[in-house]
Amino acid sequence: MTVTQFAEKYGIKAIAVESGDREITGGYVGDLLSWVMGRASSGDVWITIMSNINIAAVAALTDVACIVLAEDVQPDEKVVAVAKDKGINLLASERNAFELAGLLYGELNAQ
């Protein structure tokens, strides 16, 4: 499943989608950036409530497929601009992290 397909299927809002055809291969939920840096994998959907500028750096470093901001967290304009500049897919959902992780887990295990 691609980032765009996941977003469309579950009504997840695209904030900055630079490579929507990116394949999702896993998932990671976390808000402690140093923890995410050491544990998220390339191709993961990273689910978080963090919206500061550092999420773009962590996403670039870990090569996640996308960041999904849970609980309707909205990034400021600078975060969006950096995400676009670095080619990071940035999305937002009203769902909480538990719900998003469940949806993602179901998708990845149905394939």
JSON list of C-alpha atoms in Angstrom, two decimals:
[
{"chain": "A", "resi": 1, "resn": "MET", "atom": "CA", "xyz": [0.00, 0.00, 0.00]},
{"chain": "A", "resi": 2, "resn": "THR", "atom": "CA", "xyz": [1.25, 3.49, -0.80]},
{"chain": "A", "resi": 3, "resn": "VAL", "atom": "CA", "xyz": [1.09, 6.59, 1.34]},
{"chain": "A", "resi": 4, "resn": "THR", "atom": "CA", "xyz": [-1.62, 8.08, -0.89]},
{"chain": "A", "resi": 5, "resn": "GLN", "atom": "CA", "xyz": [-3.70, 4.89, -0.81]},
{"chain": "A", "resi": 6, "resn": "PHE", "atom": "CA", "xyz": [-3.47, 4.71, 2.99]},
{"chain": "A", "resi": 7, "resn": "ALA", "atom": "CA", "xyz": [-4.45, 8.36, 3.37]},
{"chain": "A", "resi": 8, "resn": "GLU", "atom": "CA", "xyz": [-7.38, 8.14, 0.97]},
{"chain": "A", "resi": 9, "resn": "LYS", "atom": "CA", "xyz": [-8.72, 4.88, 2.41]},
{"chain": "A", "resi": 10, "resn": "TYR", "atom": "CA", "xyz": [-8.82, 6.19, 5.98]},
{"chain": "A", "resi": 11, "resn": "GLY", "atom": "CA", "xyz": [-9.59, 9.87, 5.40]},
{"chain": "A", "resi": 12, "resn": "ILE", "atom": "CA", "xyz": [-6.17, 11.04, 6.53]},
{"chain": "A", "resi": 13, "resn": "LYS", "atom": "CA", "xyz": [-5.46, 14.61, 5.46]},
{"chain": "A", "resi": 14, "resn": "ALA", "atom": "CA", "xyz": [-2.47, 15.20, 3.21]},
{"chain": "A", "resi": 15, "resn": "ILE", "atom": "CA", "xyz": [-0.56, 18.26, 4.38]},
{"chain": "A", "resi": 16, "resn": "ALA", "atom": "CA", "xyz": [2.58, 17.84, 2.27]},
{"chain": "A", "resi": 17, "resn": "VAL", "atom": "CA", "xyz": [2.74, 14.79, 0.06]},
{"chain": "A", "resi": 18, "resn": "GLU", "atom": "CA", "xyz": [5.88, 14.89, -2.02]},
{"chain": "A", "resi": 19, "resn": "SER", "atom": "CA", "xyz": [6.04, 11.18, -2.91]},
{"chain": "A", "resi": 20, "resn": "GLY", "atom": "CA", "xyz": [2.61, 9.68, -2.41]},
{"chain": "A", "resi": 21, "resn": "ASP", "atom": "CA", "xyz": [3.57, 6.57, -4.32]},
{"chain": "A", "resi": 22, "resn": "ARG", "atom": "CA", "xyz": [6.02, 5.61, -1.56]},
{"chain": "A", "resi": 23, "resn": "GLU", "atom": "CA", "xyz": [5.35, 2.07, -0.35]},
{"chain": "A", "resi": 24, "resn": "ILE", "atom": "CA", "xyz": [4.54, 1.55, 3.31]},
{"chain": "A", "resi": 25, "resn": "THR", "atom": "CA", "xyz": [6.40, -1.39, 4.81]},
{"chain": "A", "resi": 26, "resn": "GLY", "atom": "CA", "xyz": [5.82, -0.94, 8.53]},
{"chain": "A", "resi": 27, "resn": "GLY", "atom": "CA", "xyz": [4.92, 1.44, 11.28]},
{"chain": "A", "resi": 28, "resn": "TYR", "atom": "CA", "xyz": [6.26, 3.13, 14.36]},
{"chain": "A", "resi": 29, "resn": "VAL", "atom": "CA", "xyz": [4.48, 5.11, 17.07]},
{"chain": "A", "resi": 30, "resn": "GLY", "atom": "CA", "xyz": [6.52, 7.46, 19.20]},
{"chain": "A", "resi": 31, "resn": "ASP", "atom": "CA", "xyz": [6.93, 11.02, 20.40]},
{"chain": "A", "resi": 32, "resn": "LEU", "atom": "CA", "xyz": [10.44, 10.99, 21.86]},
{"chain": "A", "resi": 33, "resn": "LEU", "atom": "CA", "xyz": [12.50, 12.05, 18.86]},
{"chain": "A", "resi": 34, "resn": "SER", "atom": "CA", "xyz": [15.77, 10.44, 19.95]},
{"chain": "A", "resi": 35, "resn": "TRP", "atom": "CA", "xyz": [13.91, 7.18, 20.51]},
{"chain": "A", "resi": 36, "resn": "VAL", "atom": "CA", "xyz": [12.30, 7.33, 17.06]},
{"chain": "A", "resi": 37, "resn": "MET", "atom": "CA", "xyz": [15.69, 8.03, 15.46]},
{"chain": "A", "resi": 38, "resn": "GLY", "atom": "CA", "xyz": [17.06, 4.78, 16.81]},
{"chain": "A", "resi": 39, "resn": "ARG", "atom": "CA", "xyz": [14.04, 2.59, 16.18]},
{"chain": "A", "resi": 40, "resn": "ALA", "atom": "CA", "xyz": [11.93, 3.70, 13.21]},
{"chain": "A", "resi": 41, "resn": "SER", "atom": "CA", "xyz": [12.76, 2.01, 9.92]},
{"chain": "A", "resi": 42, "resn": "SER", "atom": "CA", "xyz": [12.82, 3.03, 6.31]},
{"chain": "A", "resi": 43, "resn": "GLY", "atom": "CA", "xyz": [9.31, 2.69, 4.85]},
{"chain": "A", "resi": 44, "resn": "ASP", "atom": "CA", "xyz": [7.50, 3.05, 8.19]},
{"chain": "A", "resi": 45, "resn": "VAL", "atom": "CA", "xyz": [4.49, 5.22, 8.83]},
{"chain": "A", "resi": 46, "resn": "TRP", "atom": "CA", "xyz": [5.58, 7.28, 11.83]},
{"chain": "A", "resi": 47, "resn": "ILE", "atom": "CA", "xyz": [2.62, 8.17, 14.01]},
{"chain": "A", "resi": 48, "resn": "THR", "atom": "CA", "xyz": [3.20, 11.00, 16.48]},
{"chain": "A", "resi": 49, "resn": "ILE", "atom": "CA", "xyz": [1.69, 14.04, 18.17]},
{"chain": "A", "resi": 50, "resn": "MET", "atom": "CA", "xyz": [4.96, 15.97, 17.88]},
{"chain": "A", "resi": 51, "resn": "SER", "atom": "CA", "xyz": [4.75, 18.81, 15.39]},
{"chain": "A", "resi": 52, "resn": "ASN", "atom": "CA", "xyz": [7.92, 20.81, 15.88]},
{"chain": "A", "resi": 53, "resn": "ILE", "atom": "CA", "xyz": [10.51, 21.39, 13.18]},
{"chain": "A", "resi": 54, "resn": "ASN", "atom": "CA", "xyz": [12.64, 18.49, 14.38]},
{"chain": "A", "resi": 55, "resn": "ILE", "atom": "CA", "xyz": [10.19, 15.90, 13.08]},
{"chain": "A", "resi": 56, "resn": "ALA", "atom": "CA", "xyz": [11.35, 16.70, 9.55]},
{"chain": "A", "resi": 57, "resn": "ALA", "atom": "CA", "xyz": [14.97, 16.00, 10.46]},
{"chain": "A", "resi": 58, "resn": "VAL", "atom": "CA", "xyz": [14.08, 12.72, 12.17]},
{"chain": "A", "resi": 59, "resn": "ALA", "atom": "CA", "xyz": [11.92, 11.64, 9.22]},
{"chain": "A", "resi": 60, "resn": "ALA", "atom": "CA", "xyz": [14.74, 12.39, 6.79]},
{"chain": "A", "resi": 61, "resn": "LEU", "atom": "CA", "xyz": [17.27, 10.55, 8.92]},
{"chain": "A", "resi": 62, "resn": "THR", "atom": "CA", "xyz": [15.12, 7.44, 9.34]},
{"chain": "A", "resi": 63, "resn": "ASP", "atom": "CA", "xyz": [13.69, 7.52, 5.79]},
{"chain": "A", "resi": 64, "resn": "VAL", "atom": "CA", "xyz": [10.14, 6.86, 6.97]},
{"chain": "A", "resi": 65, "resn": "ALA", "atom": "CA", "xyz": [7.47, 6.71, 4.27]},
{"chain": "A", "resi": 66, "resn": "CYS", "atom": "CA", "xyz": [5.47, 9.41, 6.02]},
{"chain": "A", "resi": 67, "resn": "ILE", "atom": "CA", "xyz": [4.65, 11.15, 9.27]},
{"chain": "A", "resi": 68, "resn": "VAL", "atom": "CA", "xyz": [1.06, 11.05, 10.46]},
{"chain": "A", "resi": 69, "resn": "LEU", "atom": "CA", "xyz": [0.20, 13.64, 13.09]},
{"chain": "A", "resi": 70, "resn": "ALA", "atom": "CA", "xyz": [-2.44, 12.08, 15.33]},
{"chain": "A", "resi": 71, "resn": "GLU", "atom": "CA", "xyz": [-5.28, 13.74, 17.28]},
{"chain": "A", "resi": 72, "resn": "ASP", "atom": "CA", "xyz": [-5.67, 16.50, 14.69]},
{"chain": "A", "resi": 73, "resn": "VAL", "atom": "CA", "xyz": [-2.33, 18.07, 15.57]},
{"chain": "A", "resi": 74, "resn": "GLN", "atom": "CA", "xyz": [-1.48, 20.69, 12.96]},
{"chain": "A", "resi": 75, "resn": "PRO", "atom": "CA", "xyz": [2.06, 21.74, 12.08]},
{"chain": "A", "resi": 76, "resn": "ASP", "atom": "CA", "xyz": [3.02, 25.35, 11.60]},
{"chain": "A", "resi": 77, "resn": "GLU", "atom": "CA", "xyz": [3.93, 26.73, 8.18]},
{"chain": "A", "resi": 78, "resn": "LYS", "atom": "CA", "xyz": [7.67, 26.34, 8.73]},
{"chain": "A", "resi": 79, "resn": "VAL", "atom": "CA", "xyz": [7.33, 22.61, 9.43]},
{"chain": "A", "resi": 80, "resn": "VAL", "atom": "CA", "xyz": [5.27, 22.19, 6.27]},
{"chain": "A", "resi": 81, "resn": "ALA", "atom": "CA", "xyz": [7.83, 24.13, 4.22]},
{"chain": "A", "resi": 82, "resn": "VAL", "atom": "CA", "xyz": [10.72, 22.02, 5.53]},
{"chain": "A", "resi": 83, "resn": "ALA", "atom": "CA", "xyz": [8.78, 18.80, 4.89]},
{"chain": "A", "resi": 84, "resn": "LYS", "atom": "CA", "xyz": [8.19, 19.87, 1.29]},
{"chain": "A", "resi": 85, "resn": "ASP", "atom": "CA", "xyz": [11.81, 20.90, 0.88]},
{"chain": "A", "resi": 86, "resn": "LYS", "atom": "CA", "xyz": [13.10, 17.56, 2.21]},
{"chain": "A", "resi": 87, "resn": "GLY", "atom": "CA", "xyz": [10.53, 15.50, 0.27]},
{"chain": "A", "resi": 88, "resn": "ILE", "atom": "CA", "xyz": [8.81, 14.23, 3.42]},
{"chain": "A", "resi": 89, "resn": "ASN", "atom": "CA", "xyz": [5.21, 13.06, 3.29]},
{"chain": "A", "resi": 90, "resn": "LEU", "atom": "CA", "xyz": [3.34, 14.80, 6.11]},
{"chain": "A", "resi": 91, "resn": "LEU", "atom": "CA", "xyz": [-0.24, 13.90, 7.00]},
{"chain": "A", "resi": 92, "resn": "ALA", "atom": "CA", "xyz": [-2.71, 14.53, 9.84]},
{"chain": "A", "resi": 93, "resn": "SER", "atom": "CA", "xyz": [-5.64, 12.64, 11.29]},
{"chain": "A", "resi": 94, "resn": "GLU", "atom": "CA", "xyz": [-8.30, 13.25, 13.91]},
{"chain": "A", "resi": 95, "resn": "ARG", "atom": "CA", "xyz": [-7.78, 9.67, 15.10]},
{"chain": "A", "resi": 96, "resn": "ASN", "atom": "CA", "xyz": [-5.53, 8.94, 18.06]},
{"chain": "A", "resi": 97, "resn": "ALA", "atom": "CA", "xyz": [-2.28, 7.00, 17.73]},
{"chain": "A", "resi": 98, "resn": "PHE", "atom": "CA", "xyz": [-3.87, 3.75, 18.93]},
{"chain": "A", "resi": 99, "resn": "GLU", "atom": "CA", "xyz": [-6.55, 3.86, 16.24]},
{"chain": "A", "resi": 100, "resn": "LEU", "atom": "CA", "xyz": [-4.09, 4.78, 13.50]},
{"chain": "A", "resi": 101, "resn": "ALA", "atom": "CA", "xyz": [-1.70, 2.02, 14.50]},
{"chain": "A", "resi": 102, "resn": "GLY", "atom": "CA", "xyz": [-4.57, -0.47, 14.47]},
{"chain": "A", "resi": 103, "resn": "LEU", "atom": "CA", "xyz": [-5.62, 0.55, 10.97]},
{"chain": "A", "resi": 104, "resn": "LEU", "atom": "CA", "xyz": [-2.05, 0.35, 9.72]},
{"chain": "A", "resi": 105, "resn": "TYR", "atom": "CA", "xyz": [-1.46, -3.02, 11.39]},
{"chain": "A", "resi": 106, "resn": "GLY", "atom": "CA", "xyz": [-4.61, -4.40, 9.79]},
{"chain": "A", "resi": 107, "resn": "GLU", "atom": "CA", "xyz": [-3.55, -3.18, 6.35]},
{"chain": "A", "resi": 108, "resn": "LEU", "atom": "CA", "xyz": [-0.04, -4.56, 6.58]},
{"chain": "A", "resi": 109, "resn": "ASN", "atom": "CA", "xyz": [-1.19, -7.95, 7.83]},
{"chain": "A", "resi": 110, "resn": "ALA", "atom": "CA", "xyz": [-4.01, -8.28, 5.28]},
{"chain": "A", "resi": 111, "resn": "GLN", "atom": "CA", "xyz": [-1.57, -8.25, 2.36]}
]
